[in-house]
Coordinates of C-alpha atoms and ligand atoms in Angstrom, one line a residue:
X44 CA 116.9 168.5 91.1
X45 CA 114.0 166.1 91.5
X46 CA 113.1 164.6 94.8
X47 CA 114.8 161.3 94.3
X48 CA 117.2 159.2 96.4
X49 CA 120.8 160.0 95.3
X50 CA 122.3 157.9 92.6
X51 CA 123.7 154.7 93.9
X52 CA 121.5 154.7 97.1
X53 CA 118.3 152.9 97.6
X54 CA 115.3 152.8 99.9
X55 CA 114.5 149.6 101.6
X56 CA 110.7 149.4 101.7
X57 CA 108.9 147.2 104.3
X58 CA 108.3 144.3 101.8
X59 CA 112.1 144.0 101.5
X60 CA 113.0 144.9 105.1
X61 CA 111.5 141.5 106.2
X62 CA 114.4 139.8 104.3
X63 CA 116.9 142.0 106.0
X64 CA 115.5 141.2 109.4
X65 CA 115.6 137.5 108.7
X66 CA 119.2 137.9 107.5
X67 CA 120.2 139.8 110.6
X68 CA 118.5 137.4 113.0
X69 CA 120.1 134.4 111.3
X70 CA 123.6 136.0 111.3
X71 CA 123.3 137.2 115.0
X72 CA 122.5 133.8 116.2
X73 CA 125.5 132.1 114.4
X74 CA 127.9 134.8 115.6
X75 CA 126.6 134.6 119.1
X76 CA 127.2 130.9 119.2
X77 CA 130.8 131.4 118.0
X78 CA 131.3 134.0 120.9
X79 CA 131.6 137.0 118.7
X80 CA 130.6 140.3 120.2
X81 CA 129.0 143.3 118.5
X82 CA 130.7 146.6 118.0
X83 CA 129.5 149.9 116.5
X84 CA 131.8 152.5 115.3
X85 CA 130.9 155.9 113.7
X86 CA 129.8 156.2 110.1
X87 CA 132.4 158.9 109.5
X88 CA 136.0 159.1 110.7
X89 CA 139.0 161.4 110.2
X90 CA 140.2 160.9 106.6
X91 CA 143.8 160.0 107.4
X92 CA 142.5 156.7 109.2
X93 CA 141.4 155.4 105.8
X94 CA 144.3 156.8 103.9
X95 CA 146.8 155.1 106.2
X96 CA 144.7 152.1 106.8
X97 CA 143.4 151.1 103.4
X98 CA 146.4 152.5 101.4
X99 CA 146.6 155.7 99.3
X100 CA 147.2 153.7 96.1
X101 CA 144.0 151.7 96.4
X102 CA 141.0 152.5 94.2
X103 CA 138.9 153.0 97.4
X104 CA 141.1 155.8 98.8
X105 CA 142.2 157.4 95.4
X106 CA 138.9 157.6 93.9
X107 CA 135.9 156.3 95.8
X108 CA 135.7 158.0 99.1
X109 CA 133.1 160.6 100.2
X110 CA 135.4 163.1 101.8
X111 CA 134.3 166.5 103.0
X112 CA 135.4 169.2 105.5
X113 CA 133.2 169.9 108.5
X114 CA 132.6 173.4 109.7
X115 CA 135.8 173.4 111.7
X116 CA 137.7 172.5 108.5
X117 CA 138.5 169.0 109.7
X118 CA 138.6 166.4 106.9
X119 CA 136.1 163.7 107.5
X120 CA 135.2 160.6 105.3
X121 CA 132.1 158.4 105.3
X122 CA 133.5 155.0 106.1
X123 CA 134.2 153.0 102.8
X124 CA 134.6 149.8 104.9
X125 CA 134.6 148.7 108.5
X126 CA 138.0 147.3 109.4
X127 CA 139.8 150.6 109.8
X128 CA 137.2 152.0 112.2
X129 CA 137.1 148.8 114.3
X130 CA 141.0 148.8 114.6
X131 CA 141.0 152.5 115.6
X132 CA 138.3 151.7 118.3
X133 CA 140.4 148.7 119.4
X134 CA 143.5 150.9 120.0
X135 CA 141.7 153.9 121.3
X136 CA 139.8 151.9 124.0
X137 CA 142.8 149.7 124.9
X138 CA 140.9 146.5 124.0
X139 CA 144.3 144.9 123.5
X140 CA 145.0 145.4 127.3
X141 CA 142.1 143.1 128.2
X142 CA 144.4 140.3 126.9
X143 CA 143.4 137.3 124.8
X144 CA 141.7 137.3 121.5
X145 CA 138.9 139.8 120.7
X146 CA 136.2 138.5 118.4
X147 CA 134.1 141.4 117.1
X148 CA 131.3 141.8 114.5
X149 CA 129.5 144.8 113.1
X150 CA 126.8 145.5 110.7
X151 CA 126.0 148.9 108.9
X152 CA 126.2 151.1 106.0
X153 CA 129.4 151.8 104.0
X154 CA 130.0 154.4 101.3
X155 CA 132.0 154.1 98.0
X156 CA 131.7 156.3 95.0
X157 CA 131.5 153.5 92.5
X158 CA 129.6 153.1 89.2
X159 CA 126.3 151.8 90.3
X160 CA 124.9 148.5 88.9
X161 CA 122.9 145.6 90.2
X162 CA 124.6 144.5 93.4
X163 CA 126.9 147.5 93.5
X164 CA 125.9 150.7 95.3
X165 CA 127.3 153.9 96.7
X166 CA 125.7 153.3 100.0
X167 CA 125.7 149.5 100.8
X168 CA 125.6 147.4 103.9
X169 CA 128.2 145.2 105.3
X170 CA 128.1 142.5 108.0
X171 CA 131.8 142.0 109.1
X172 CA 133.9 140.3 111.7
X173 CA 137.3 141.2 113.0
X174 CA 139.3 138.7 115.2
X175 CA 142.2 140.6 116.8
X176 CA 145.2 139.2 118.7
X177 CA 145.8 135.8 117.1
X178 CA 148.3 134.7 114.5
X179 CA 147.1 131.0 114.8
X180 CA 145.9 129.5 111.5
X181 CA 142.9 128.2 113.5
X182 CA 141.7 131.8 113.6
X183 CA 141.8 131.9 109.8
X184 CA 139.9 128.6 109.6
X185 CA 137.4 129.8 112.2
X186 CA 136.4 133.0 110.5
X187 CA 136.0 131.2 107.2
X188 CA 133.9 128.5 108.8
X189 CA 131.7 131.2 110.5
X190 CA 131.2 133.0 107.2
X191 CA 130.2 129.7 105.5
X192 CA 127.8 128.9 108.3
X193 CA 126.0 132.2 107.7
X194 CA 125.9 131.9 103.9
X195 CA 124.7 128.3 104.2
X196 CA 122.0 129.1 106.8
X197 CA 120.7 131.8 104.3
X198 CA 120.4 129.0 101.8
X199 CA 123.1 130.0 99.3
X200 CA 124.1 126.9 97.4
X201 CA 126.3 127.9 94.4
X202 CA 129.1 129.0 96.7
X203 CA 132.9 128.8 95.9
X204 CA 135.5 129.7 98.4
X205 CA 138.5 131.1 96.7
X206 CA 141.7 131.1 98.7
X207 CA 145.1 132.6 98.4
X208 CA 148.1 133.8 100.4
X209 CA 149.5 137.2 99.7
X210 CA 152.4 136.4 101.9
X211 CA 154.1 139.0 104.2
X212 CA 155.5 142.4 103.3
X213 CA 158.9 141.0 102.4
X214 CA 157.4 138.3 100.2
X215 CA 155.3 140.8 98.4
X216 CA 158.1 143.2 97.7
X217 CA 160.2 140.5 96.1
X218 CA 157.2 139.5 94.1
X219 CA 156.3 143.0 93.1
X220 CA 159.7 143.4 91.5
X221 CA 159.3 140.1 89.6
X222 CA 155.9 141.1 88.4
X223 CA 157.2 144.5 87.3
X224 CA 160.0 143.0 85.4
X225 CA 157.5 140.7 83.7
X226 CA 154.8 143.3 82.9
X227 CA 156.9 146.3 81.9
X228 CA 157.7 145.0 78.4
X229 CA 153.9 144.5 77.8
X230 CA 153.0 148.0 79.1
X231 CA 151.5 149.2 75.8
X232 CA 149.3 146.1 75.5
X233 CA 147.7 146.5 79.0
X234 CA 144.3 148.2 79.5
X235 CA 144.6 151.8 80.6
X236 CA 143.7 151.2 84.2
X237 CA 146.4 148.5 84.4
X238 CA 149.0 150.8 82.7
X239 CA 148.3 153.3 85.4
X240 CA 148.5 150.7 88.2
X241 CA 152.0 149.5 86.9
X242 CA 153.6 152.3 88.9
X243 CA 151.1 152.7 91.8
X244 CA 149.8 149.2 92.6
X245 CA 151.1 146.4 90.2
X246 CA 149.5 143.6 92.1
X247 CA 146.1 144.9 91.4
X248 CA 146.7 144.2 87.6
X249 CA 146.3 140.5 88.5
X250 CA 142.6 141.4 89.2
X251 CA 142.0 143.1 85.7
X252 CA 138.8 142.0 84.0
X253 CA 140.2 143.0 80.5
X254 CA 140.6 140.0 78.4
X255 CA 144.1 141.1 76.9
X256 CA 145.5 142.0 80.2
X257 CA 144.2 138.7 81.5
X258 CA 146.0 136.8 78.9
X259 CA 149.3 138.6 79.7
X260 CA 148.7 138.0 83.4
X261 CA 148.1 134.4 82.9
X262 CA 151.8 133.8 82.2
X263 CA 153.0 136.1 85.0
X264 CA 155.1 134.8 87.9
X265 CA 152.9 133.6 90.8
X266 CA 152.9 135.2 94.2
X267 CA 152.6 131.7 95.8
X268 CA 156.1 131.0 94.4
X269 CA 157.5 133.9 96.3
X270 CA 156.3 133.0 99.8
X271 CA 158.9 132.5 102.5
X272 CA 158.9 129.1 104.3
X273 CA 157.1 130.7 107.2
X274 CA 154.3 132.1 105.0
X275 CA 154.0 128.9 103.0
X276 CA 153.7 127.0 106.3
X277 CA 150.9 129.2 107.5
X278 CA 149.1 128.8 104.3
X279 CA 149.4 125.0 104.4
X280 CA 148.2 124.8 108.0
X281 CA 145.1 126.9 107.1
X282 CA 144.3 124.5 104.2
X283 CA 144.8 121.5 106.3
X284 CA 142.4 122.9 109.0
X285 CA 139.8 123.7 106.3
X286 CA 140.1 120.1 105.1
X287 CA 139.5 118.9 108.7
X288 CA 136.4 121.1 108.8
X289 CA 135.2 119.6 105.5
X290 CA 135.3 123.0 103.9
X291 CA 136.0 122.9 100.1
X292 CA 138.1 125.7 98.5
X293 CA 139.9 126.6 95.3
X294 CA 143.4 128.2 95.4
X295 CA 143.3 131.3 93.3
X296 CA 146.8 132.6 92.9
X297 CA 145.6 135.9 91.3
X298 CA 143.3 136.8 94.3
X299 CA 145.0 139.9 95.7
X300 CA 141.9 141.9 97.1
X301 CA 141.5 145.7 96.8
X302 CA 142.9 146.9 100.1
X303 CA 146.5 147.2 101.0
X304 CA 146.4 145.9 104.6
X305 CA 146.3 142.2 103.7
X306 CA 149.0 139.7 104.7
X307 CA 149.0 135.9 104.3
X308 CA 145.5 134.5 103.9
X309 CA 143.1 136.3 101.5
X310 CA 139.7 134.8 100.6
X311 CA 136.4 135.4 98.9
X312 CA 133.2 133.6 98.7
X313 CA 131.6 133.9 95.3
X314 CA 128.0 132.9 94.3
X315 CA 127.9 131.9 90.7
X316 CA 124.3 132.7 90.3
X317 CA 125.0 136.4 90.9
X318 CA 127.3 136.9 87.9
X319 CA 129.7 139.8 87.7
X320 CA 129.0 141.1 91.3
X321 CA 129.2 137.6 92.7
X322 CA 131.5 138.2 95.6
X323 CA 129.3 137.9 98.6
X324 CA 132.1 137.9 101.1
X325 CA 135.7 139.1 101.2
X326 CA 138.4 139.0 103.8
X327 CA 141.8 138.1 105.0
X328 CA 144.5 138.5 107.5
X329 CA 146.0 141.9 108.3
X330 CA 148.9 141.3 110.8
X331 CA 150.4 144.9 110.6
X332 CA 147.4 147.2 110.5
X333 CA 147.0 147.6 114.2
X334 CA 150.7 148.6 114.6
X335 CA 150.5 150.9 111.5
X336 CA 147.6 152.8 113.1
X337 CA 149.6 153.3 116.3
X338 CA 148.7 150.2 118.4
X339 CA 150.8 147.4 119.7
X340 CA 151.8 144.7 117.2
X341 CA 148.6 142.6 116.9
X342 CA 147.9 139.9 114.2
X343 CA 144.3 140.0 113.0
X344 CA 141.9 138.5 110.5
X345 CA 138.4 139.3 109.3
X346 CA 135.9 139.4 106.5
X347 CA 132.9 141.4 105.4
X348 CA 129.7 140.4 103.4
X349 CA 127.9 142.7 101.1
X350 CA 124.3 142.4 102.3
X351 CA 122.5 143.8 99.2
X352 CA 124.0 140.9 97.3
X353 CA 122.7 138.4 99.8
X354 CA 119.3 140.0 99.8
X355 CA 119.2 139.7 96.0
X356 CA 119.5 135.9 96.4
X357 CA 117.2 135.7 99.4
X358 CA 114.4 137.5 97.7
X359 CA 114.1 134.7 95.1
X360 CA 112.9 132.4 97.8
X361 CA 109.6 132.3 99.9
X362 CA 109.8 134.1 103.2
X363 CA 110.3 132.1 106.3
X364 CA 107.0 131.8 108.2
X365 CA 106.1 134.1 111.1
X366 CA 106.4 132.8 114.5
X367 CA 103.8 135.0 116.3
X368 CA 100.2 134.8 115.4
X369 CA 98.9 137.8 113.4
X370 CA 95.5 138.9 114.6
X371 CA 93.4 141.5 112.6
X372 CA 90.9 143.5 114.6
X373 CA 87.7 144.3 112.6
X374 CA 85.2 146.5 114.4
X375 CA 82.1 148.6 113.5
X376 CA 80.2 151.1 115.7
X377 CA 81.5 153.3 118.4
X378 CA 81.3 150.9 121.3
X379 CA 82.9 148.0 119.3
X380 CA 85.8 150.3 118.1
X381 CA 86.6 151.3 121.7
X382 CA 86.5 147.7 122.9
X383 CA 88.6 146.6 119.8
X384 CA 91.3 149.2 120.7
X385 CA 91.5 148.0 124.3
X386 CA 91.4 144.3 123.5
X387 CA 94.1 144.8 120.8
X388 CA 96.4 146.3 123.4
X389 CA 95.8 143.5 125.9
X390 CA 96.5 140.9 123.3
X391 CA 99.8 142.7 122.3
X392 CA 100.9 142.5 125.8
X393 CA 100.4 138.7 125.5
X394 CA 102.8 138.4 122.6
X395 CA 100.5 138.5 119.6
X396 CA 100.9 140.8 116.6
X397 CA 97.6 142.7 116.3
X398 CA 96.6 145.1 113.6
X399 CA 93.5 147.3 114.2
X400 CA 91.6 148.2 111.1
X401 CA 91.0 152.0 111.4
X402 CA 89.1 152.4 108.0
X403 CA 85.6 152.4 109.4
X404 CA 84.5 150.5 106.2
X405 CA 82.1 147.7 105.8
X406 CA 82.9 144.4 107.6
X407 CA 83.5 142.6 104.3
X408 CA 86.1 145.2 103.2
X409 CA 87.9 144.9 106.5
X410 CA 88.1 141.1 106.3
X411 CA 89.4 141.3 102.8
X412 CA 92.2 143.6 104.0
X413 CA 93.0 141.1 106.8
X414 CA 93.5 138.5 104.1
X415 CA 95.7 140.7 102.1
X416 CA 98.1 141.5 105.0
X417 CA 98.5 137.8 105.6
X418 CA 96.7 137.7 109.0
X419 CA 96.1 134.3 110.7
X420 CA 92.9 135.3 112.4
X421 CA 90.3 138.0 112.2
X422 CA 88.7 139.2 115.4
X423 CA 85.3 140.7 114.7
X424 CA 83.4 142.9 117.1
X425 CA 80.0 144.3 115.8
X426 CA 77.2 145.9 117.7
X427 CA 75.9 142.7 119.4
X428 CA 79.3 141.5 120.3
X429 CA 80.0 144.9 121.9
X430 CA 76.8 144.7 123.9
X431 CA 77.8 141.2 125.2
X432 CA 81.5 141.8 125.4
X433 CA 82.2 139.0 123.1
X434 CA 84.2 138.6 119.9
X435 CA 83.9 136.5 116.7
X436 CA 87.1 134.6 116.0
X437 CA 87.5 133.8 112.3
X438 CA 90.3 131.7 110.9
X439 CA 91.2 133.1 107.6
X440 CA 92.6 129.9 106.1
X441 CA 89.7 127.5 107.1
X442 CA 86.9 130.0 107.3
X443 CA 86.0 128.4 110.8
X444 CA 84.3 130.9 113.1
X445 CA 83.7 130.8 116.9
X446 CA 82.0 133.3 119.3
X447 CA 83.9 133.7 122.6
X448 CA 83.9 136.3 125.4
X449 CA 86.6 138.9 125.2
X450 CA 88.0 137.8 128.6
X451 CA 88.1 134.1 127.5
X452 CA 90.1 135.2 124.4
X453 CA 92.9 136.2 126.8
X454 CA 93.1 132.9 128.5
X455 CA 96.0 130.4 128.3
X456 CA 93.6 128.0 126.4
X457 CA 93.3 130.4 123.5
X458 CA 96.9 131.2 123.5
X459 CA 97.8 127.7 122.7
X460 CA 95.2 127.6 120.0
X461 CA 96.5 130.7 118.3
X462 CA 100.1 129.8 118.6
X463 CA 99.3 126.4 117.1
X464 CA 97.8 128.2 114.0
X465 CA 100.5 130.8 113.5
Ligands
LIG606 P1 135.8 144.4 100.4 O1 136.2 143.2 99.5 O2 136.1 145.8 99.9 O3 136.4 144.1 101.8 O4 134.2 144.3 100.6 C1 133.6 143.2 101.2 C2 132.3 142.9 100.5 O5 131.5 144.1 100.6 C3 132.4 142.6 99.0 O6 132.7 141.3 98.8 C4 131.0 142.9 98.6 O7 130.2 141.8 98.8 C5 130.6 144.1 99.4 N1 130.8 145.3 98.7 C6 131.9 146.0 98.4 N2 131.7 147.2 97.7 C7 130.4 147.1 97.4 C8 129.4 148.1 96.7 N3 129.8 149.2 96.2 N4 128.0 147.7 96.7 C9 127.6 146.6 97.3 N5 128.5 145.7 98.0 C10 129.7 146.0 98.1 C11 136.3 144.9 102.9 O8 135.6 145.8 102.9 C12 137.2 144.6 104.1 N6 137.0 145.5 105.2 C13 136.8 143.2 104.6 C14 137.7 142.7 105.7 C15 137.4 142.7 107.0 N7 138.9 142.2 105.6 C16 139.3 142.0 106.8 N8 138.4 142.3 107.7

């Protein structure tokens, strides 16, 4: 086996990481303003959490989990998503007993054994939110609005919000029977995956990408027609709140999502420019999951965004400018090198980014490197500057150059000049 990253995983090199940092900072700020609090849960959990939480018949549990036994023969699974772990932590730490609504968010790697392609990986990253303890349709509207804020702040423009209600368990079991009655006579015409789903998870057939199956499904009974008055009322209220917030949406009756825990509201944000893997965010209500995992009955709703997909879109645009001045220290000769090292450290303590050239090469070569790394200013200390404890300040954009004392460079006066040119 060669020394390569495993199939479906990828290294994020520094040139790409800056986009991730930008994404994380932007999202953090928006989540903070909406009073969401960060939570971190382990990357692996006991396997039954996902089997019970996500559902044994789902693709995720039946064929995509990274499951292994540890040395004590306990079955563990790398988390394929974040909701089950957050709910486990919510129950385990009694967060419900704090009363009120818990608004939580998380960011981290998830693992699914899927067929890799652009925008789909085996290790990928999700940013997610979970709001626990409210059945109010305002919670549905709020999480959707927060997701939209993040996607828009990142500059996504070709966004569509697809909305559906998958009803409650009772609505779904009535619908499931109607769907089975309709699809069973067509069994032989369905694609092989859908044939298999007919017994296990017929609702997922609605999601099939196969054109023949799609044509059959088009005429199938609609889940929306099987909603109880209570479910219908919730769905209508969510829509009316979204309208109040000026958020456009399309109702998509076939949107069922790939996890079993959903009830009522289900939604996805798609970005058309991404093609096949265009779903940048998916979520919904899951009013029974906390109880099913052993906690008190607690309605909840959340979503998760696939960050690799957002990065694909972000990378097409220029990077946002840096906020701190980037100074590049060019020195030659032993005394200059020592002074450069000390001055760099003092400047860092004042909030500048300072890179020291360690190459020992000619001045010209060092200055060229300063240009290449995108520095704002070059600080040059040669033999005569070292003798006088001065430094040449050279602006890389204008070429302007000034000789100042090293002490003067640390003054407030220079600080405002540098920050103005960052
Ligand atoms: P999900 O739809 O399975 O939902 O995943 C959410 C998002 O994660 C997807 O829309 C996609 O952007 C991204 N994603 C999923 N699989 C991959 C992959 N293999 N490679 C790259 N990106 C991927 C959930 O995970 C739910 N836990 C969301 C949720 C939270 N529902 C309620 N609360």
